[in-house]
Short mmCIF file of C-alpha atoms in Angstrom, two decimals:
data_model
loop_
_atom_site.label_atom_id
_atom_site.label_comp_id
_atom_site.label_asym_id
_atom_site.label_seq_id
_atom_site.Cartn_x
_atom_site.Cartn_y
_atom_site.Cartn_z
CA MET C 22 14.07 9.63 13.09
CA ASN C 23 17.79 10.64 12.57
CA THR C 24 18.94 8.03 14.86
CA ASN C 25 17.12 5.18 13.61
CA ILE C 26 16.46 5.95 10.00
CA PHE C 27 18.86 3.44 8.70
CA VAL C 28 17.44 0.67 10.99
CA ARG C 29 14.03 1.65 9.80
CA ILE C 30 14.87 1.31 6.04
CA ARG C 31 16.69 -2.12 6.09
CA PRO C 32 13.95 -3.91 4.33
CA ILE C 33 14.96 -1.70 1.57
CA LEU C 34 18.58 -2.12 1.66
CA PHE C 35 18.47 -5.66 1.44
CA THR C 36 15.75 -5.70 -1.19
CA ILE C 37 17.83 -3.42 -3.44
CA PHE C 38 20.90 -5.60 -2.81
CA GLY C 39 19.59 -8.69 -4.18
CA PHE C 40 17.93 -6.98 -6.92
CA ALA C 41 21.10 -5.36 -7.83
CA ILE C 42 22.99 -8.46 -8.32
CA SER C 43 20.18 -9.81 -10.71
CA HIS C 44 20.15 -6.67 -12.46
CA ASN C 45 24.10 -6.98 -13.13
CA LEU C 46 23.98 -10.40 -14.43
CA PHE C 47 21.56 -9.58 -17.10
CA PHE C 48 24.05 -6.76 -17.89
CA ILE C 49 27.19 -8.96 -18.14
CA MET C 50 25.70 -12.27 -19.53
CA LEU C 51 23.73 -11.10 -22.61
CA PRO C 52 26.31 -8.84 -24.17
CA ILE C 53 28.61 -11.54 -24.25
CA ARG C 54 26.32 -14.19 -25.04
CA MET C 55 24.84 -12.50 -28.13
CA LYS C 56 28.85 -11.49 -29.03
CA GLU C 57 29.27 -15.72 -29.22
CA THR C 58 26.28 -15.90 -31.06
CA GLY C 59 27.82 -13.62 -33.83
CA TYR C 60 26.02 -10.70 -33.97
CA GLU C 61 27.89 -7.10 -34.44
CA THR C 62 28.62 -4.94 -31.75
CA SER C 63 26.52 -1.95 -32.95
CA ASN C 64 23.27 -4.73 -33.07
CA ILE C 65 24.25 -5.52 -29.42
CA GLY C 66 24.54 -1.67 -28.34
CA PHE C 67 20.90 -1.47 -29.91
CA ALA C 68 19.49 -4.36 -28.20
CA MET C 69 20.96 -3.38 -24.82
CA SER C 70 19.80 0.09 -25.57
CA MET C 71 16.15 -0.96 -25.19
CA PHE C 72 16.57 -1.46 -21.49
CA ALA C 73 16.43 2.45 -21.54
CA VAL C 74 13.39 2.49 -23.41
CA GLY C 75 11.59 0.45 -20.75
CA THR C 76 13.21 3.16 -18.07
CA ILE C 77 11.22 5.93 -20.01
CA CYS C 78 8.18 4.14 -20.27
CA ALA C 79 8.47 3.13 -16.42
CA GLY C 80 9.05 6.89 -15.83
CA LEU C 81 5.96 7.77 -17.93
CA PHE C 82 3.56 5.27 -16.67
CA GLY C 83 5.31 3.20 -13.48
CA SER C 84 3.32 5.22 -11.01
CA ARG C 85 0.11 4.30 -12.55
CA ALA C 86 1.02 0.58 -11.07
CA VAL C 87 2.06 1.83 -7.50
CA LEU C 88 -1.64 3.90 -7.57
CA ARG C 89 -3.50 0.99 -8.82
CA ALA C 90 -1.81 -1.95 -6.33
CA GLY C 91 -0.13 -0.05 -3.84
CA TYR C 92 3.71 -0.06 -3.26
CA ILE C 93 4.29 -3.61 -2.16
CA ARG C 94 1.65 -5.21 -4.82
CA ALA C 95 3.63 -3.07 -7.56
CA PHE C 96 6.73 -4.32 -6.58
CA ALA C 97 5.94 -7.77 -5.97
CA SER C 98 4.42 -7.63 -9.78
CA MET C 99 7.72 -5.97 -11.06
CA ALA C 100 9.93 -8.93 -9.48
CA ALA C 101 7.71 -11.68 -10.67
CA THR C 102 7.70 -10.19 -14.35
CA LEU C 103 11.28 -10.26 -14.42
CA SER C 104 11.95 -13.79 -13.08
CA ILE C 105 9.61 -14.73 -16.06
CA ILE C 106 11.74 -12.96 -18.13
CA SER C 107 14.93 -14.58 -17.00
CA VAL C 108 13.59 -17.91 -17.76
CA ILE C 109 12.60 -16.76 -21.29
CA HIS C 110 16.22 -15.88 -21.65
CA SER C 111 17.33 -19.07 -20.75
CA TYR C 112 15.86 -20.79 -23.91
CA THR C 113 16.77 -18.11 -26.70
CA SER C 114 19.60 -15.64 -27.56
CA ASN C 115 17.77 -14.50 -30.62
CA ILE C 116 18.73 -10.41 -30.46
CA TRP C 117 15.65 -8.93 -31.37
CA LEU C 118 13.62 -11.13 -28.74
CA ALA C 119 16.39 -10.06 -26.10
CA GLY C 120 16.03 -6.36 -27.13
CA SER C 121 11.78 -6.76 -26.66
CA LEU C 122 12.55 -8.41 -23.20
CA ARG C 123 15.27 -5.61 -22.46
CA MET C 124 12.37 -3.24 -22.82
CA ILE C 125 10.04 -5.13 -20.50
CA ALA C 126 13.06 -5.38 -18.11
CA GLY C 127 13.68 -1.62 -17.91
CA PHE C 128 10.36 -1.10 -17.21
CA CYS C 129 9.85 -3.72 -14.29
CA TYR C 130 13.29 -2.66 -12.85
CA VAL C 131 13.01 1.03 -12.87
CA THR C 132 9.38 0.84 -11.67
CA SER C 133 10.78 -0.95 -8.62
CA PHE C 134 13.50 1.68 -8.14
CA ILE C 135 10.85 4.29 -8.51
CA THR C 136 8.92 2.60 -5.60
CA LEU C 137 11.67 1.96 -3.06
CA GLU C 138 13.24 5.72 -3.98
CA SER C 139 9.99 7.49 -3.66
CA TRP C 140 9.79 5.65 -0.38
CA LEU C 141 13.32 6.72 0.96
CA ASN C 142 12.33 9.92 0.10
CA VAL C 143 9.29 10.05 2.41
CA LEU C 144 11.32 8.43 5.26
CA SER C 145 14.39 10.90 5.05
CA ASP C 146 14.81 14.45 5.67
CA ARG C 147 17.12 17.07 4.03
CA SER C 148 19.66 16.48 7.32
CA ASN C 149 20.27 12.99 6.21
CA ARG C 150 18.78 12.56 2.84
CA GLY C 151 22.23 12.40 1.32
CA ARG C 152 23.89 9.59 3.64
CA VAL C 153 20.71 7.88 3.16
CA TYR C 154 20.81 7.69 -0.93
CA ALA C 155 24.68 6.78 -0.37
CA THR C 156 23.77 4.03 2.02
CA TYR C 157 20.74 2.66 -0.73
CA GLN C 158 23.49 3.10 -3.49
CA ILE C 159 26.35 1.34 -1.57
CA CYS C 160 23.86 -1.65 -1.19
CA PHE C 161 23.17 -1.23 -4.60
CA ALA C 162 27.08 -1.14 -6.07
CA GLY C 163 27.60 -3.94 -3.41
CA GLY C 164 25.07 -6.18 -5.13
CA PHE C 165 25.92 -5.21 -8.70
CA GLY C 166 29.52 -5.73 -7.70
CA ILE C 167 29.15 -9.21 -6.71
CA ALA C 168 27.41 -10.14 -10.08
CA PRO C 169 30.93 -10.42 -11.85
CA PHE C 170 31.98 -12.87 -9.25
CA LEU C 171 28.93 -15.28 -9.63
CA LEU C 172 29.72 -14.95 -13.16
CA SER C 173 33.18 -16.38 -12.71
CA MET C 174 31.94 -19.54 -11.53
CA PHE C 175 30.03 -20.34 -14.48
CA ARG C 176 30.32 -20.61 -18.42
CA GLU C 177 28.71 -17.12 -19.54
CA SER C 178 26.28 -19.15 -21.51
CA ASP C 179 25.63 -21.62 -18.75
CA PRO C 180 21.57 -21.30 -18.51
CA ARG C 181 21.74 -22.13 -14.63
CA LEU C 182 22.73 -18.16 -14.31
CA PHE C 183 19.43 -17.32 -15.43
CA GLY C 184 17.96 -19.61 -12.63
CA LEU C 185 20.35 -17.83 -10.23
CA ILE C 186 18.92 -14.56 -11.38
CA SER C 187 15.34 -15.53 -10.53
CA VAL C 188 16.91 -16.80 -7.09
CA PHE C 189 17.78 -13.27 -6.18
CA LEU C 190 14.95 -11.67 -7.31
CA SER C 191 12.49 -13.95 -5.05
CA PHE C 192 14.79 -13.12 -2.38
CA SER C 193 14.09 -9.34 -2.91
CA LEU C 194 10.15 -10.15 -3.31
CA ILE C 195 10.05 -11.98 -0.03
CA ILE C 196 11.92 -9.55 1.93
CA MET C 197 9.59 -6.67 0.87
CA SER C 198 6.35 -8.62 1.17
CA MET C 199 7.41 -9.61 4.70
CA SER C 200 8.60 -6.00 5.74
CA ARG C 201 6.42 -4.42 8.40
CA LEU C 202 8.00 -0.99 6.96
CA PRO C 203 4.77 1.27 6.57
CA ALA C 204 3.82 2.26 2.92
CA PRO C 205 3.82 6.13 2.51
CA GLU C 206 0.64 7.87 1.45
CA LEU C 207 0.11 7.49 -2.16
CA PRO C 208 0.71 10.60 -4.43
CA ALA C 209 -2.38 12.77 -5.58
CA LYS C 210 -1.38 12.29 -9.29
CA ASN C 211 0.06 9.59 -11.16
CA THR C 212 1.96 11.72 -13.77
CA PRO C 213 5.55 12.90 -13.80
CA LEU C 214 6.57 16.36 -13.17
CA THR C 215 6.85 18.35 -16.36
CA LEU C 216 10.50 18.80 -17.41
CA LYS C 217 10.18 22.66 -17.12
CA ARG C 218 9.06 22.08 -13.34
CA LEU C 219 11.94 20.02 -12.52
CA TRP C 220 14.28 22.52 -14.32
CA GLN C 221 12.77 25.38 -11.98
CA TYR C 222 13.41 23.10 -9.01
CA SER C 223 17.09 22.32 -9.78
CA SER C 224 18.64 22.74 -13.24
CA SER C 225 21.88 21.32 -12.19
CA GLY C 226 20.25 17.82 -11.17
CA THR C 227 17.82 17.73 -14.37
CA MET C 228 21.00 17.92 -16.37
CA SER C 229 22.91 15.68 -14.11
CA CYS C 230 20.13 13.01 -14.19
CA PHE C 231 20.16 13.21 -17.95
CA CYS C 232 23.82 12.76 -18.46
CA ALA C 233 23.83 10.14 -16.11
CA GLY C 234 21.97 7.95 -18.23
CA LEU C 235 24.42 8.80 -20.78
CA ILE C 236 27.24 7.60 -18.95
CA ASN C 237 25.99 4.60 -16.94
CA THR C 238 23.87 2.59 -19.52
CA ALA C 239 26.69 2.66 -21.83
CA SER C 240 29.52 1.71 -19.46
CA ILE C 241 27.49 -1.06 -17.85
CA SER C 242 25.98 -2.19 -21.21
CA LEU C 243 29.51 -2.28 -23.18
CA ILE C 244 32.28 -2.62 -20.62
CA SER C 245 32.02 -6.41 -21.32
CA LEU C 246 32.84 -6.40 -24.89
CA TYR C 247 35.75 -3.81 -23.85
CA ALA C 248 37.01 -6.40 -21.87
CA TYR C 249 36.48 -9.14 -24.35
CA ASP C 250 38.53 -6.95 -26.94
CA LYS C 251 41.20 -6.52 -24.68
CA GLU C 252 41.43 -10.49 -23.61
CA ILE C 253 41.07 -9.74 -19.86
CA SER C 254 40.40 -12.89 -18.14
CA GLY C 255 40.60 -14.33 -14.51
CA ILE C 256 40.10 -12.38 -11.52
CA TRP C 257 40.99 -9.08 -13.31
CA LEU C 258 37.87 -9.72 -15.63
CA SER C 259 35.73 -9.86 -12.54
CA LEU C 260 37.52 -6.67 -11.18
CA ILE C 261 37.03 -4.63 -14.23
CA LEU C 262 33.56 -5.86 -15.00
CA GLY C 263 32.36 -5.19 -11.42
CA SER C 264 34.57 -1.71 -11.61
CA TYR C 265 31.09 0.56 -12.02
CA GLN C 266 29.68 -0.93 -8.96
CA MET C 267 32.62 -1.70 -6.53
CA GLY C 268 34.05 1.87 -7.37
CA GLY C 269 30.50 3.10 -6.22
CA LEU C 270 31.10 1.57 -2.92
CA LEU C 271 34.11 3.50 -2.30
CA THR C 272 32.83 7.11 -3.52
CA GLN C 273 28.87 7.01 -2.31
CA PHE C 274 29.08 7.31 1.29
CA PRO C 275 31.62 9.60 1.34
CA THR C 276 29.83 11.78 -1.56
CA GLY C 277 26.68 11.70 0.39
CA TRP C 278 28.33 12.89 4.05
CA LEU C 279 30.04 15.60 1.71
CA ALA C 280 26.68 16.51 0.04
CA ASP C 281 25.08 16.97 3.34
CA ARG C 282 27.76 19.69 4.60
CA PHE C 283 28.77 21.30 1.38
CA ASP C 284 27.53 22.78 -1.80
CA LYS C 285 26.10 19.71 -3.88
CA HIS C 286 27.43 21.44 -7.15
CA VAL C 287 30.92 21.88 -5.85
CA ILE C 288 30.89 17.94 -4.82
CA THR C 289 29.29 17.04 -8.47
CA SER C 290 32.24 19.40 -10.33
CA CYS C 291 34.77 17.58 -8.30
CA LEU C 292 33.69 14.06 -9.17
CA MET C 293 33.52 15.10 -12.79
CA ILE C 294 37.23 16.11 -12.48
CA MET C 295 38.05 12.82 -11.16
CA GLY C 296 36.20 11.18 -14.15
CA VAL C 297 38.02 13.13 -16.78
CA ILE C 298 41.20 12.11 -15.30
CA SER C 299 40.38 8.47 -14.67
CA ASN C 300 38.94 8.07 -18.04
CA SER C 301 41.67 9.79 -20.12
CA LEU C 302 44.10 7.39 -18.22
CA ILE C 303 42.19 4.49 -19.33
CA VAL C 304 42.34 5.91 -23.11
CA LEU C 305 46.06 6.34 -22.51
CA ASP C 306 46.28 2.62 -22.00
CA ASN C 307 45.60 1.97 -25.12
CA PHE C 308 48.58 3.43 -26.75
CA TYR C 309 50.96 2.86 -23.43
CA SER C 310 49.94 -0.45 -21.72
CA TYR C 311 49.78 -0.33 -18.17
CA PRO C 312 50.06 -2.82 -15.17
CA ILE C 313 46.66 -4.60 -15.07
CA GLU C 314 46.67 -3.59 -11.23
CA LEU C 315 46.77 0.16 -12.11
CA LEU C 316 44.13 -0.38 -15.01
CA ALA C 317 41.85 -1.92 -12.68
CA ILE C 318 42.28 0.97 -10.03
CA LEU C 319 41.33 3.48 -12.89
CA PHE C 320 38.06 1.55 -13.85
CA TRP C 321 37.16 1.53 -10.18
CA ILE C 322 37.65 5.47 -9.92
CA SER C 323 35.78 5.87 -13.24
CA GLY C 324 32.85 3.70 -12.04
CA GLY C 325 32.79 5.10 -8.71
CA VAL C 326 32.15 8.70 -10.29
CA GLY C 327 29.57 7.55 -12.85
CA ALA C 328 27.66 5.61 -9.72
CA ALA C 329 27.93 8.94 -7.75
CA LEU C 330 26.35 11.33 -10.12
CA PHE C 331 22.67 10.04 -10.44
CA PRO C 332 22.25 9.91 -6.48
CA LEU C 333 23.47 13.48 -6.25
CA ALA C 334 21.30 14.58 -8.96
CA VAL C 335 18.31 12.94 -6.96
CA THR C 336 19.38 14.71 -3.68
CA GLN C 337 19.67 18.32 -5.37
CA VAL C 338 16.18 18.17 -6.78
CA PHE C 339 14.64 16.69 -3.74
CA ASP C 340 16.04 19.26 -1.41
CA HIS C 341 13.78 21.82 -3.04
CA ILE C 342 10.28 19.16 -3.37
CA ASP C 343 7.72 18.64 -1.27
CA SER C 344 7.45 15.22 0.01
CA LYS C 345 4.05 14.71 -1.74
CA GLU C 346 5.91 15.23 -5.32
CA ALA C 347 8.66 12.74 -4.39
CA MET C 348 6.78 9.74 -6.87
CA PRO C 349 6.52 12.54 -9.71
CA ALA C 350 9.90 14.06 -9.58
CA ILE C 351 11.40 10.54 -9.48
CA SER C 352 9.63 9.21 -12.46
CA THR C 353 10.77 12.45 -14.28
CA MET C 354 14.35 11.69 -13.63
CA ARG C 355 14.21 8.18 -14.54
CA ILE C 356 12.41 9.20 -17.75
CA LEU C 357 15.43 11.70 -18.30
CA SER C 358 18.11 9.00 -17.23
CA GLY C 359 16.34 6.50 -19.48
CA THR C 360 16.41 8.86 -22.54
CA GLY C 361 20.35 9.34 -21.68
CA GLY C 362 20.48 5.56 -21.42
CA VAL C 363 18.88 5.19 -24.99
CA ILE C 364 21.05 7.68 -26.72
CA GLY C 365 24.66 6.41 -24.97
CA PRO C 366 24.71 2.71 -25.80
CA ILE C 367 23.64 3.57 -29.02
CA VAL C 368 26.14 6.39 -29.53
CA ALA C 369 28.95 4.68 -27.73
CA SER C 370 28.61 1.04 -29.46
CA GLN C 371 28.68 2.81 -32.95
CA LEU C 372 31.92 4.71 -32.09
CA MET C 373 33.61 1.11 -30.94
CA ASN C 374 32.02 -0.57 -34.14
CA ALA C 375 33.74 2.33 -36.23
CA PHE C 376 37.11 2.73 -34.30
CA SER C 377 37.90 0.40 -31.65
CA ALA C 378 36.52 -0.75 -28.07
CA VAL C 379 38.54 2.17 -26.39
CA TRP C 380 36.41 4.83 -28.01
CA LEU C 381 33.70 3.81 -25.12
CA TYR C 382 36.00 5.87 -22.75
CA TYR C 383 36.58 9.06 -25.52
CA TYR C 384 32.72 9.13 -25.13
CA ILE C 385 32.66 8.80 -21.29
CA THR C 386 35.18 11.66 -20.98
CA THR C 387 33.59 13.60 -23.17
CA ILE C 388 30.38 13.87 -21.10
CA HIS C 389 32.30 14.31 -17.87
CA VAL C 390 33.73 17.32 -19.60
CA PHE C 391 30.37 18.95 -20.47
CA VAL C 392 28.89 18.01 -16.85
CA PHE C 393 31.76 19.94 -15.31
CA ALA C 394 31.17 23.01 -18.18
CA PHE C 395 27.69 23.30 -17.28
CA LEU C 396 27.98 23.27 -13.44
CA ILE C 397 30.77 25.82 -13.93
CA PHE C 398 28.67 28.10 -16.07
CA ARG C 399 25.83 27.81 -13.73
CA LYS C 400 27.77 28.64 -10.74
CA LEU C 401 29.49 31.75 -12.41
CA PHE C 402 26.64 33.32 -14.75
CA ILE C 403 23.47 31.90 -13.18
#
């Protein structure tokens, strides 16, 4: 398995690449579209946070769809529903409808991720799991990072972009539908692991899942508003909007390689230090303006650290569970991440609305400090 694992999982890697492009086009387009319509930042943050409500529902009920229809058909149903959502968005910019559609999209995307990630866990083992998940995240980050460059080819309000989203969703659906990759054995139960059980397996992984949601959903949902406020434009706008994903391309495989060889808690702690430094420097740009080239590099480092946190948390948990518990475990982790994802954009957007756009990065820095402190406390005293 070790020699051909990356060949075997190619359909999953190509699929997540296409899915990620569509995913980020939604995240970038919708806040800008609502801002141009005249909605307040706090209301936009609330609407975008509904995606995370959908992820919680997916964690609770998504595995039932897989048990009912099987891996391939469940994935196909989610992709088709997302394509319908894309078409509906092209006809309206109503913020309440957008929030409802974000919730449904959250359910569909995360049910798809649960399906693919539990599949990967069955195909990998402890000797290669870090690299397998890193490669998966690289493909996700690559697709996510391409989306801003596609956006730069159109006006933000161009309805053809929603058609482009549907194209990439169909691309992913065709690959998985035609794949000969054997589906893993369906789990015996369709309920997530209890939080207590997950905490017993890995308290660090559990806490990191929650904090990854606090960081990542706020960053992805609101970075376009930060760039809008700073009046960043052109190629630099694309580079900064894609910083979370393109930074992930730089950090994922080295992080996975190191995590397969060294203590994952130490690797995570080092990442958090990088996150504190990079996000603090982004805050300082508000007072002492940097060259745009340096600012883009800081955004890439910040994004790379945020992108690496969730997969590291997943590998920490999966190192301690049986393969039959993969889907219940990933469901619970998605619930935790989704809960953080509901809280994150609401808190961050309120701070941005009350003070200024740069408070997004005060918020992100604080979460990095908390994760680092938790890991150090656990290492020294537990």
